[in-house]
Amino acid sequence: MRYRVLGGTGIQVSVHCLGTMMFGSVGNPDHDDCARIVHTALDRGINFVDTADMYSAGESEVIVGKALRGRRDDVVLATKVHFPMGEGPNRGGNSRRWIVRAVEDSLRRLGTDWIDLYQVHRPDHTTDVEETLGALTDLVRAGKIRAFGCSTFPAEEIVEAQHVAERRALGRFRTEQPPYSLLARGIESAVLPVCQRYGMGVLVWSPLASGFLSGRYRQGRAVDLTAGRPALTPARFDPALPGNAAKYAAVEELAALAEEIGCSLPELAVAFTVAHRAVTSAIIGPRTMAQLEGLLKGAALALDDAVLDRIDEIVPPGTNLYQPDGVWSPPVLTDPALRRRPPAERAAA
């Protein structure tokens, strides 16, 4: 396993990062089995583990904490804050009030005295970014976290946060965690160049496009829309819907390319993400040991220019054929009142 520097932090992290979203009630509820997955990943050279407080309502952090006992000093541990963690209007978001409370809860669940990378899981339009950066800066000074970053922020939000940090002499986001895959290349247009401009580390999530690049979903095959990920978002996987035709067609071409170069489709998918100059690590999120072994099998795969050119022909750079779950949408797109003048003011004369 190779290592790369995480942004400007000086921290060396493995090119594969173990994601633990599937640990706990939403994926694998067997704590001992999840611990074995963590230990196998560490034994194979992975030193970067990513979780979040909201994964299985905190259960994932508990599992990770138990699995890292006795090995904590060898691991770069990342977690996140933002999503609601209970009832009430102030048990989520990016306010100082919540961040200070949430980090203590994460430290307790993880059974550690510090978090290496604390990430803001999504933007929060109700909280001034200066408030968020100020709270995170204080946590670094208190020794509770070593560095902080953002996740799934649009390019303009990243730029604003960098400018605010400079103007107010606050710590800045050192990393960004965006979705990126063979089918979701939209971040190549602005997010990745912005991260390069500010020297930020990038750890990408969903390199298998929520399972679409696992090899299970192919053109001409029936899809069970009542089980697994298709049950959660059937419209995304239903081959009968016209909007999915381009995705299935691209998967067929990518699968043929993988077979031609002698690897599996998942191996091709993960190798593609870490070939980008801006990407530090790709998060692999196995639910089972077999899935981990399958993903690690392709760790040594390096795609040459000819293969990357073929991929560009199938899915052009900056193109999204697939929109990952949970991508943040600006309020101006979700609230009509923010983009419409009052009826009496809409006419030109």
mmCIF file of C-alpha atoms in Angstrom:
data_model
loop_
_atom_site.group_PDB
_atom_site.id
_atom_site.type_symbol
_atom_site.label_atom_id
_atom_site.label_comp_id
_atom_site.label_asym_id
_atom_site.label_seq_id
_atom_site.Cartn_x
_atom_site.Cartn_y
_atom_site.Cartn_z
ATOM 1 C CA MET A 1 0.000 0.000 0.000
ATOM 2 C CA ARG A 2 1.345 3.389 -0.994
ATOM 3 C CA TYR A 3 0.998 6.545 1.099
ATOM 4 C CA ARG A 4 0.401 10.157 0.179
ATOM 5 C CA VAL A 5 0.561 13.380 2.181
ATOM 6 C CA LEU A 6 -2.882 14.552 3.293
ATOM 7 C CA GLY A 7 -3.035 18.105 1.983
ATOM 8 C CA GLY A 8 -0.537 20.317 3.774
ATOM 9 C CA THR A 9 -0.862 18.517 7.107
ATOM 10 C CA GLY A 10 2.278 16.404 6.767
ATOM 11 C CA ILE A 11 0.197 13.359 7.721
ATOM 12 C CA GLN A 12 0.923 10.302 5.560
ATOM 13 C CA VAL A 13 -2.202 8.328 4.659
ATOM 14 C CA SER A 14 -2.770 5.170 2.621
ATOM 15 C CA VAL A 15 -4.156 5.571 -0.890
ATOM 16 C CA HIS A 16 -7.033 3.323 0.141
ATOM 17 C CA CYS A 17 -9.029 4.597 3.114
ATOM 18 C CA LEU A 18 -11.276 2.167 4.996
ATOM 19 C CA GLY A 19 -14.792 3.581 5.101
ATOM 20 C CA THR A 20 -17.091 2.276 7.837
ATOM 21 C CA MET A 21 -20.538 3.493 6.806
ATOM 22 C CA MET A 22 -21.667 -0.126 6.486
ATOM 23 C CA PHE A 23 -20.637 -1.009 10.058
ATOM 24 C CA GLY A 24 -23.588 -1.336 12.402
ATOM 25 C CA SER A 25 -27.333 -1.691 12.020
ATOM 26 C CA VAL A 26 -27.549 -0.274 8.479
ATOM 27 C CA GLY A 27 -25.051 -2.785 7.111
ATOM 28 C CA ASN A 28 -23.120 -5.348 9.144
ATOM 29 C CA PRO A 29 -24.429 -5.539 12.739
ATOM 30 C CA ASP A 30 -21.787 -8.100 13.809
ATOM 31 C CA HIS A 31 -19.247 -6.042 15.771
ATOM 32 C CA ASP A 32 -16.668 -8.814 15.864
ATOM 33 C CA ASP A 33 -16.872 -9.333 12.099
ATOM 34 C CA CYS A 34 -16.477 -5.593 11.515
ATOM 35 C CA ALA A 35 -13.431 -5.580 13.806
ATOM 36 C CA ARG A 36 -11.897 -8.382 11.744
ATOM 37 C CA ILE A 37 -12.412 -6.272 8.620
ATOM 38 C CA VAL A 38 -10.628 -3.345 10.274
ATOM 39 C CA HIS A 39 -7.744 -5.538 11.432
ATOM 40 C CA THR A 40 -7.338 -7.112 7.992
ATOM 41 C CA ALA A 41 -7.261 -3.681 6.369
ATOM 42 C CA LEU A 42 -4.602 -2.499 8.820
ATOM 43 C CA ASP A 43 -2.557 -5.652 8.300
ATOM 44 C CA ARG A 44 -2.639 -5.006 4.543
ATOM 45 C CA GLY A 45 -1.171 -1.529 4.948
ATOM 46 C CA ILE A 46 -4.228 0.712 5.232
ATOM 47 C CA ASN A 47 -3.633 3.300 7.962
ATOM 48 C CA PHE A 48 -6.560 5.616 7.214
ATOM 49 C CA VAL A 49 -10.036 4.917 8.674
ATOM 50 C CA ASP A 50 -13.075 7.118 8.032
ATOM 51 C CA THR A 51 -16.360 7.088 9.933
ATOM 52 C CA ALA A 52 -19.068 9.576 11.003
ATOM 53 C CA ASP A 53 -21.210 10.188 14.052
ATOM 54 C CA MET A 54 -24.414 9.563 12.092
ATOM 55 C CA TYR A 55 -23.427 6.162 10.673
ATOM 56 C CA SER A 56 -25.856 3.744 12.299
ATOM 57 C CA ALA A 57 -26.618 6.502 14.834
ATOM 58 C CA GLY A 58 -23.152 6.344 16.386
ATOM 59 C CA GLU A 59 -22.776 2.570 16.309
ATOM 60 C CA SER A 60 -20.107 2.702 13.600
ATOM 61 C CA GLU A 61 -17.913 4.914 15.781
ATOM 62 C CA VAL A 62 -18.333 2.494 18.686
ATOM 63 C CA ILE A 63 -17.265 -0.444 16.476
ATOM 64 C CA VAL A 64 -14.264 1.449 15.124
ATOM 65 C CA GLY A 65 -13.214 2.456 18.616
ATOM 66 C CA LYS A 66 -13.290 -1.144 19.831
ATOM 67 C CA ALA A 67 -11.443 -2.384 16.738
ATOM 68 C CA LEU A 68 -8.616 0.156 17.183
ATOM 69 C CA ARG A 69 -7.834 -0.660 20.796
ATOM 70 C CA GLY A 70 -4.121 -1.270 21.033
ATOM 71 C CA ARG A 71 -3.521 0.075 17.508
ATOM 72 C CA ARG A 72 -4.756 3.644 17.775
ATOM 73 C CA ASP A 73 -1.323 5.276 17.452
ATOM 74 C CA ASP A 74 -0.800 3.640 14.054
ATOM 75 C CA VAL A 75 -4.072 4.869 12.541
ATOM 76 C CA VAL A 76 -5.123 8.177 11.018
ATOM 77 C CA LEU A 77 -8.702 8.381 12.274
ATOM 78 C CA ALA A 78 -11.322 10.570 10.595
ATOM 79 C CA THR A 79 -14.928 11.221 11.566
ATOM 80 C CA LYS A 80 -17.598 13.811 10.776
ATOM 81 C CA VAL A 81 -20.204 16.139 12.252
ATOM 82 C CA HIS A 82 -23.360 17.784 10.866
ATOM 83 C CA PHE A 83 -26.342 15.445 10.547
ATOM 84 C CA PRO A 84 -28.943 15.318 13.367
ATOM 85 C CA MET A 85 -28.083 12.992 16.230
ATOM 86 C CA GLY A 86 -31.396 13.076 18.050
ATOM 87 C CA GLU A 87 -34.562 15.112 18.428
ATOM 88 C CA GLY A 88 -34.452 18.859 18.879
ATOM 89 C CA PRO A 89 -33.451 21.779 16.647
ATOM 90 C CA ASN A 90 -29.885 22.090 17.990
ATOM 91 C CA ARG A 91 -28.675 18.484 17.812
ATOM 92 C CA GLY A 92 -27.109 18.833 14.394
ATOM 93 C CA GLY A 93 -25.693 21.385 11.962
ATOM 94 C CA ASN A 94 -22.453 23.342 11.929
ATOM 95 C CA SER A 95 -22.895 25.702 14.887
ATOM 96 C CA ARG A 96 -20.251 26.077 17.579
ATOM 97 C CA ARG A 97 -22.830 24.898 20.101
ATOM 98 C CA TRP A 98 -23.313 21.578 18.331
ATOM 99 C CA ILE A 99 -19.741 20.984 17.159
ATOM 100 C CA VAL A 100 -18.351 21.342 20.699
ATOM 101 C CA ARG A 101 -20.913 18.845 21.980
ATOM 102 C CA ALA A 102 -20.622 16.456 19.027
ATOM 103 C CA VAL A 103 -16.844 16.130 19.181
ATOM 104 C CA GLU A 104 -17.020 15.054 22.812
ATOM 105 C CA ASP A 105 -19.635 12.430 21.921
ATOM 106 C CA SER A 106 -17.464 11.128 19.067
ATOM 107 C CA LEU A 107 -14.361 10.978 21.274
ATOM 108 C CA ARG A 108 -16.301 8.971 23.834
ATOM 109 C CA ARG A 109 -17.727 6.527 21.291
ATOM 110 C CA LEU A 110 -14.345 6.110 19.581
ATOM 111 C CA GLY A 111 -12.578 5.604 22.914
ATOM 112 C CA THR A 112 -9.790 8.024 22.008
ATOM 113 C CA ASP A 113 -8.357 11.311 23.234
ATOM 114 C CA TRP A 114 -8.005 12.863 19.791
ATOM 115 C CA ILE A 115 -9.359 12.751 16.246
ATOM 116 C CA ASP A 116 -6.865 13.147 13.420
ATOM 117 C CA LEU A 117 -9.301 14.583 10.857
ATOM 118 C CA TYR A 118 -12.640 16.085 11.895
ATOM 119 C CA GLN A 119 -14.865 16.819 8.896
ATOM 120 C CA VAL A 120 -17.953 18.955 8.424
ATOM 121 C CA HIS A 121 -20.246 16.468 6.706
ATOM 122 C CA ARG A 122 -22.282 19.005 4.685
ATOM 123 C CA PRO A 123 -22.690 22.787 4.353
ATOM 124 C CA ASP A 124 -25.156 24.520 6.665
ATOM 125 C CA HIS A 125 -26.700 27.674 5.223
ATOM 126 C CA THR A 126 -28.066 28.696 8.657
ATOM 127 C CA THR A 127 -24.584 28.966 10.194
ATOM 128 C CA ASP A 128 -21.939 31.534 9.245
ATOM 129 C CA VAL A 129 -18.859 29.635 8.099
ATOM 130 C CA GLU A 130 -16.768 31.856 10.386
ATOM 131 C CA GLU A 131 -18.646 30.382 13.355
ATOM 132 C CA THR A 132 -17.830 26.865 12.165
ATOM 133 C CA LEU A 133 -14.164 27.575 11.439
ATOM 134 C CA GLY A 134 -13.757 29.335 14.790
ATOM 135 C CA ALA A 135 -15.091 26.330 16.702
ATOM 136 C CA LEU A 136 -12.889 23.902 14.746
ATOM 137 C CA THR A 137 -9.814 26.090 15.235
ATOM 138 C CA ASP A 138 -10.405 26.082 18.989
ATOM 139 C CA LEU A 139 -10.679 22.278 18.971
ATOM 140 C CA VAL A 140 -7.273 22.053 17.291
ATOM 141 C CA ARG A 141 -5.785 24.365 19.905
ATOM 142 C CA ALA A 142 -7.377 22.271 22.657
ATOM 143 C CA GLY A 143 -5.753 19.125 21.219
ATOM 144 C CA LYS A 144 -9.055 17.342 20.603
ATOM 145 C CA ILE A 145 -8.554 17.250 16.827
ATOM 146 C CA ARG A 146 -5.414 17.492 14.710
ATOM 147 C CA ALA A 147 -6.878 18.900 11.479
ATOM 148 C CA PHE A 148 -10.292 19.578 9.983
ATOM 149 C CA GLY A 149 -11.931 19.402 6.587
ATOM 150 C CA CYS A 150 -15.233 19.478 4.749
ATOM 151 C CA SER A 151 -17.298 16.915 2.877
ATOM 152 C CA THR A 152 -19.431 17.290 -0.249
ATOM 153 C CA PHE A 153 -19.006 21.062 -0.362
ATOM 154 C CA PRO A 154 -19.478 22.787 -3.744
ATOM 155 C CA ALA A 155 -16.481 24.686 -5.065
ATOM 156 C CA GLU A 156 -17.866 28.102 -4.186
ATOM 157 C CA GLU A 157 -18.397 27.100 -0.537
ATOM 158 C CA ILE A 158 -14.819 25.809 -0.322
ATOM 159 C CA VAL A 159 -13.482 29.082 -1.734
ATOM 160 C CA GLU A 160 -15.561 31.161 0.684
ATOM 161 C CA ALA A 161 -14.341 29.120 3.656
ATOM 162 C CA GLN A 162 -10.712 29.566 2.570
ATOM 163 C CA HIS A 163 -11.153 33.335 2.245
ATOM 164 C CA VAL A 164 -12.887 33.638 5.615
ATOM 165 C CA ALA A 165 -10.118 31.643 7.285
ATOM 166 C CA GLU A 166 -7.483 33.959 5.822
ATOM 167 C CA ARG A 167 -9.337 37.180 6.707
ATOM 168 C CA ARG A 168 -10.105 36.097 10.271
ATOM 169 C CA ALA A 169 -6.794 34.313 10.972
ATOM 170 C CA LEU A 170 -8.578 31.016 11.583
ATOM 171 C CA GLY A 171 -7.589 27.465 10.754
ATOM 172 C CA ARG A 172 -8.731 26.380 7.311
ATOM 173 C CA PHE A 173 -10.252 23.301 5.766
ATOM 174 C CA ARG A 174 -7.333 21.012 4.946
ATOM 175 C CA THR A 175 -9.371 18.374 3.115
ATOM 176 C CA GLU A 176 -12.511 17.822 1.088
ATOM 177 C CA GLN A 177 -14.421 14.544 0.820
ATOM 178 C CA PRO A 178 -16.489 14.542 -2.404
ATOM 179 C CA PRO A 179 -18.269 11.776 -4.349
ATOM 180 C CA TYR A 180 -16.259 10.599 -7.357
ATOM 181 C CA SER A 181 -16.517 7.636 -9.705
ATOM 182 C CA LEU A 182 -16.387 6.564 -13.329
ATOM 183 C CA LEU A 183 -20.044 7.592 -13.587
ATOM 184 C CA ALA A 184 -19.868 10.760 -11.464
ATOM 185 C CA ARG A 185 -17.050 12.971 -12.735
ATOM 186 C CA GLY A 186 -18.674 16.344 -12.117
ATOM 187 C CA ILE A 187 -16.145 17.376 -9.468
ATOM 188 C CA GLU A 188 -13.410 17.422 -12.110
ATOM 189 C CA SER A 189 -14.780 20.737 -13.398
ATOM 190 C CA ALA A 190 -14.386 22.894 -10.283
ATOM 191 C CA VAL A 191 -14.109 21.066 -6.952
ATOM 192 C CA LEU A 192 -10.875 19.208 -7.688
ATOM 193 C CA PRO A 193 -9.132 22.225 -9.290
ATOM 194 C CA VAL A 194 -10.146 24.358 -6.292
ATOM 195 C CA CYS A 195 -8.742 21.765 -3.901
ATOM 196 C CA GLN A 196 -5.485 21.761 -5.839
ATOM 197 C CA ARG A 197 -5.398 25.561 -5.768
ATOM 198 C CA TYR A 198 -5.600 25.571 -1.968
ATOM 199 C CA GLY A 199 -3.385 22.547 -1.382
ATOM 200 C CA MET A 200 -6.219 20.495 0.122
ATOM 201 C CA GLY A 201 -6.176 16.742 0.490
ATOM 202 C CA VAL A 202 -9.040 14.906 -1.205
ATOM 203 C CA LEU A 203 -10.552 11.621 -0.038
ATOM 204 C CA VAL A 204 -13.297 10.540 -2.417
ATOM 205 C CA TRP A 205 -16.373 8.519 -1.510
ATOM 206 C CA SER A 206 -18.579 6.134 -3.491
ATOM 207 C CA PRO A 207 -15.992 5.047 -6.093
ATOM 208 C CA LEU A 208 -18.357 2.180 -6.960
ATOM 209 C CA ALA A 209 -21.261 4.603 -7.531
ATOM 210 C CA SER A 210 -23.404 3.150 -4.728
ATOM 211 C CA GLY A 211 -22.901 -0.332 -6.159
ATOM 212 C CA PHE A 212 -23.645 0.560 -9.770
ATOM 213 C CA LEU A 213 -20.050 -0.342 -10.645
ATOM 214 C CA SER A 214 -19.987 -3.514 -8.555
ATOM 215 C CA GLY A 215 -20.733 -5.650 -11.610
ATOM 216 C CA ARG A 216 -24.113 -6.770 -10.317
ATOM 217 C CA TYR A 217 -26.144 -4.398 -12.475
ATOM 218 C CA ARG A 218 -25.735 -4.982 -16.192
ATOM 219 C CA GLN A 219 -27.624 -4.174 -19.352
ATOM 220 C CA GLY A 220 -30.217 -6.801 -20.264
ATOM 221 C CA ARG A 221 -30.315 -8.350 -16.786
ATOM 222 C CA ALA A 222 -33.300 -8.208 -14.480
ATOM 223 C CA VAL A 223 -32.808 -6.052 -11.386
ATOM 224 C CA ASP A 224 -34.490 -6.887 -8.088
ATOM 225 C CA LEU A 225 -35.805 -3.486 -7.018
ATOM 226 C CA THR A 226 -36.988 -4.823 -3.647
ATOM 227 C CA ALA A 227 -33.581 -5.685 -2.146
ATOM 228 C CA GLY A 228 -30.256 -3.980 -1.419
ATOM 229 C CA ARG A 229 -29.513 -0.509 -2.719
ATOM 230 C CA PRO A 230 -32.164 -0.704 -5.479
ATOM 231 C CA ALA A 231 -34.790 -0.955 -2.735
ATOM 232 C CA LEU A 232 -33.627 2.384 -1.322
ATOM 233 C CA THR A 233 -33.594 4.242 -4.661
ATOM 234 C CA PRO A 234 -35.374 2.088 -7.259
ATOM 235 C CA ALA A 235 -35.598 4.933 -9.778
ATOM 236 C CA ARG A 236 -31.805 4.993 -9.956
ATOM 237 C CA PHE A 237 -31.481 1.298 -10.846
ATOM 238 C CA ASP A 238 -34.649 0.551 -12.841
ATOM 239 C CA PRO A 239 -33.423 -0.312 -16.365
ATOM 240 C CA ALA A 240 -36.892 0.425 -17.753
ATOM 241 C CA LEU A 241 -36.529 4.140 -17.039
ATOM 242 C CA PRO A 242 -35.107 6.122 -19.986
ATOM 243 C CA GLY A 243 -32.873 8.177 -17.725
ATOM 244 C CA ASN A 244 -30.903 5.077 -16.745
ATOM 245 C CA ALA A 245 -30.116 3.945 -20.278
ATOM 246 C CA ALA A 246 -26.889 5.969 -20.537
ATOM 247 C CA LYS A 247 -25.641 4.599 -17.207
ATOM 248 C CA TYR A 248 -26.219 0.982 -18.187
ATOM 249 C CA ALA A 249 -24.659 1.551 -21.605
ATOM 250 C CA ALA A 250 -21.573 3.114 -20.012
ATOM 251 C CA VAL A 251 -21.287 0.246 -17.524
ATOM 252 C CA GLU A 252 -21.219 -2.250 -20.407
ATOM 253 C CA GLU A 253 -18.392 -0.388 -22.113
ATOM 254 C CA LEU A 254 -16.464 -0.018 -18.857
ATOM 255 C CA ALA A 255 -16.936 -3.706 -18.027
ATOM 256 C CA ALA A 256 -15.605 -4.633 -21.468
ATOM 257 C CA LEU A 257 -12.605 -2.377 -20.908
ATOM 258 C CA ALA A 258 -11.931 -3.987 -17.521
ATOM 259 C CA GLU A 259 -12.056 -7.441 -19.056
ATOM 260 C CA GLU A 260 -9.716 -6.334 -21.835
ATOM 261 C CA ILE A 261 -7.022 -5.197 -19.377
ATOM 262 C CA GLY A 262 -7.534 -8.187 -17.096
ATOM 263 C CA CYS A 263 -9.218 -6.734 -14.015
ATOM 264 C CA SER A 264 -12.686 -6.591 -12.512
ATOM 265 C CA LEU A 265 -15.040 -3.633 -12.928
ATOM 266 C CA PRO A 266 -14.716 -2.636 -9.225
ATOM 267 C CA GLU A 267 -10.925 -2.755 -9.510
ATOM 268 C CA LEU A 268 -11.054 -0.491 -12.559
ATOM 269 C CA ALA A 269 -13.440 1.871 -10.761
ATOM 270 C CA VAL A 270 -11.263 2.362 -7.676
ATOM 271 C CA ALA A 271 -8.020 2.592 -9.676
ATOM 272 C CA PHE A 272 -9.562 5.322 -11.821
ATOM 273 C CA THR A 273 -10.308 7.580 -8.846
ATOM 274 C CA VAL A 274 -6.804 7.447 -7.357
ATOM 275 C CA ALA A 275 -5.184 8.177 -10.736
ATOM 276 C CA HIS A 276 -6.384 11.793 -10.602
ATOM 277 C CA ARG A 277 -3.660 14.242 -9.582
ATOM 278 C CA ALA A 278 -5.894 15.913 -6.968
ATOM 279 C CA VAL A 279 -7.038 12.745 -5.184
ATOM 280 C CA THR A 280 -5.194 11.639 -2.056
ATOM 281 C CA SER A 281 -7.231 8.573 -1.088
ATOM 282 C CA ALA A 282 -10.290 6.634 -2.199
ATOM 283 C CA ILE A 283 -12.681 5.443 0.496
ATOM 284 C CA ILE A 284 -13.578 1.774 0.141
ATOM 285 C CA GLY A 285 -16.556 0.831 2.289
ATOM 286 C CA PRO A 286 -16.927 -2.959 2.518
ATOM 287 C CA ARG A 287 -19.759 -4.612 4.402
ATOM 288 C CA THR A 288 -18.129 -8.042 4.397
ATOM 289 C CA MET A 289 -14.635 -9.512 4.460
ATOM 290 C CA ALA A 290 -15.147 -10.849 0.930
ATOM 291 C CA GLN A 291 -15.881 -7.343 -0.334
ATOM 292 C CA LEU A 292 -12.743 -6.008 1.361
ATOM 293 C CA GLU A 293 -10.586 -8.743 -0.159
ATOM 294 C CA GLY A 294 -12.054 -8.064 -3.602
ATOM 295 C CA LEU A 295 -11.271 -4.352 -3.376
ATOM 296 C CA LEU A 296 -7.775 -4.835 -1.984
ATOM 297 C CA LYS A 297 -7.004 -7.275 -4.779
ATOM 298 C CA GLY A 298 -6.837 -4.378 -7.219
ATOM 299 C CA ALA A 299 -4.729 -2.072 -5.041
ATOM 300 C CA ALA A 300 -1.661 -2.481 -7.281
ATOM 301 C CA LEU A 301 -3.573 -1.719 -10.490
ATOM 302 C CA ALA A 302 -2.160 1.336 -12.305
ATOM 303 C CA LEU A 303 -4.081 2.600 -15.328
ATOM 304 C CA ASP A 304 -1.959 3.801 -18.238
ATOM 305 C CA ASP A 305 -2.777 6.774 -20.440
ATOM 306 C CA ALA A 306 -4.363 4.604 -23.129
ATOM 307 C CA VAL A 307 -6.872 3.163 -20.637
ATOM 308 C CA LEU A 308 -7.638 6.581 -19.158
ATOM 309 C CA ASP A 309 -8.194 7.921 -22.690
ATOM 310 C CA ARG A 310 -10.684 5.114 -23.329
ATOM 311 C CA ILE A 311 -12.500 5.976 -20.111
ATOM 312 C CA ASP A 312 -12.670 9.631 -21.201
ATOM 313 C CA GLU A 313 -14.325 8.511 -24.427
ATOM 314 C CA ILE A 314 -16.954 6.479 -22.542
ATOM 315 C CA VAL A 315 -17.667 9.095 -19.847
ATOM 316 C CA PRO A 316 -16.223 12.511 -20.779
ATOM 317 C CA PRO A 317 -14.357 14.451 -18.068
ATOM 318 C CA GLY A 318 -16.629 16.529 -15.842
ATOM 319 C CA THR A 319 -19.714 14.487 -16.788
ATOM 320 C CA ASN A 320 -22.210 13.088 -14.294
ATOM 321 C CA LEU A 321 -24.179 10.088 -15.547
ATOM 322 C CA TYR A 322 -25.081 9.306 -11.956
ATOM 323 C CA GLN A 323 -25.949 11.549 -9.008
ATOM 324 C CA PRO A 324 -24.813 10.061 -5.681
ATOM 325 C CA ASP A 325 -27.168 9.945 -2.701
ATOM 326 C CA GLY A 326 -26.898 12.762 -0.212
ATOM 327 C CA VAL A 327 -25.239 15.382 -2.393
ATOM 328 C CA TRP A 328 -25.920 18.809 -0.896
ATOM 329 C CA SER A 329 -28.220 21.105 -2.845
ATOM 330 C CA PRO A 330 -28.063 24.887 -2.347
ATOM 331 C CA PRO A 331 -31.213 26.341 -0.738
ATOM 332 C CA VAL A 332 -31.806 28.445 -3.869
ATOM 333 C CA LEU A 333 -32.516 25.209 -5.738
ATOM 334 C CA THR A 334 -34.775 23.653 -3.113
ATOM 335 C CA ASP A 335 -36.761 26.710 -1.948
ATOM 336 C CA PRO A 336 -38.653 28.486 -4.776
ATOM 337 C CA ALA A 337 -39.160 31.596 -2.616
ATOM 338 C CA LEU A 338 -35.419 32.300 -2.727
ATOM 339 C CA ARG A 339 -35.332 32.641 -6.518
ATOM 340 C CA ARG A 340 -38.747 34.201 -7.231
ATOM 341 C CA ARG A 341 -39.628 37.848 -6.762
ATOM 342 C CA PRO A 342 -42.984 38.649 -5.190
ATOM 343 C CA PRO A 343 -45.719 38.434 -7.897
ATOM 344 C CA ALA A 344 -46.215 42.221 -7.938
ATOM 345 C CA GLU A 345 -42.532 42.764 -8.830
ATOM 346 C CA ARG A 346 -42.095 40.250 -11.627
ATOM 347 C CA ALA A 347 -43.193 42.349 -14.578
ATOM 348 C CA ALA A 348 -40.745 44.605 -16.411
ATOM 349 C CA ALA A 349 -43.287 47.443 -16.665
#
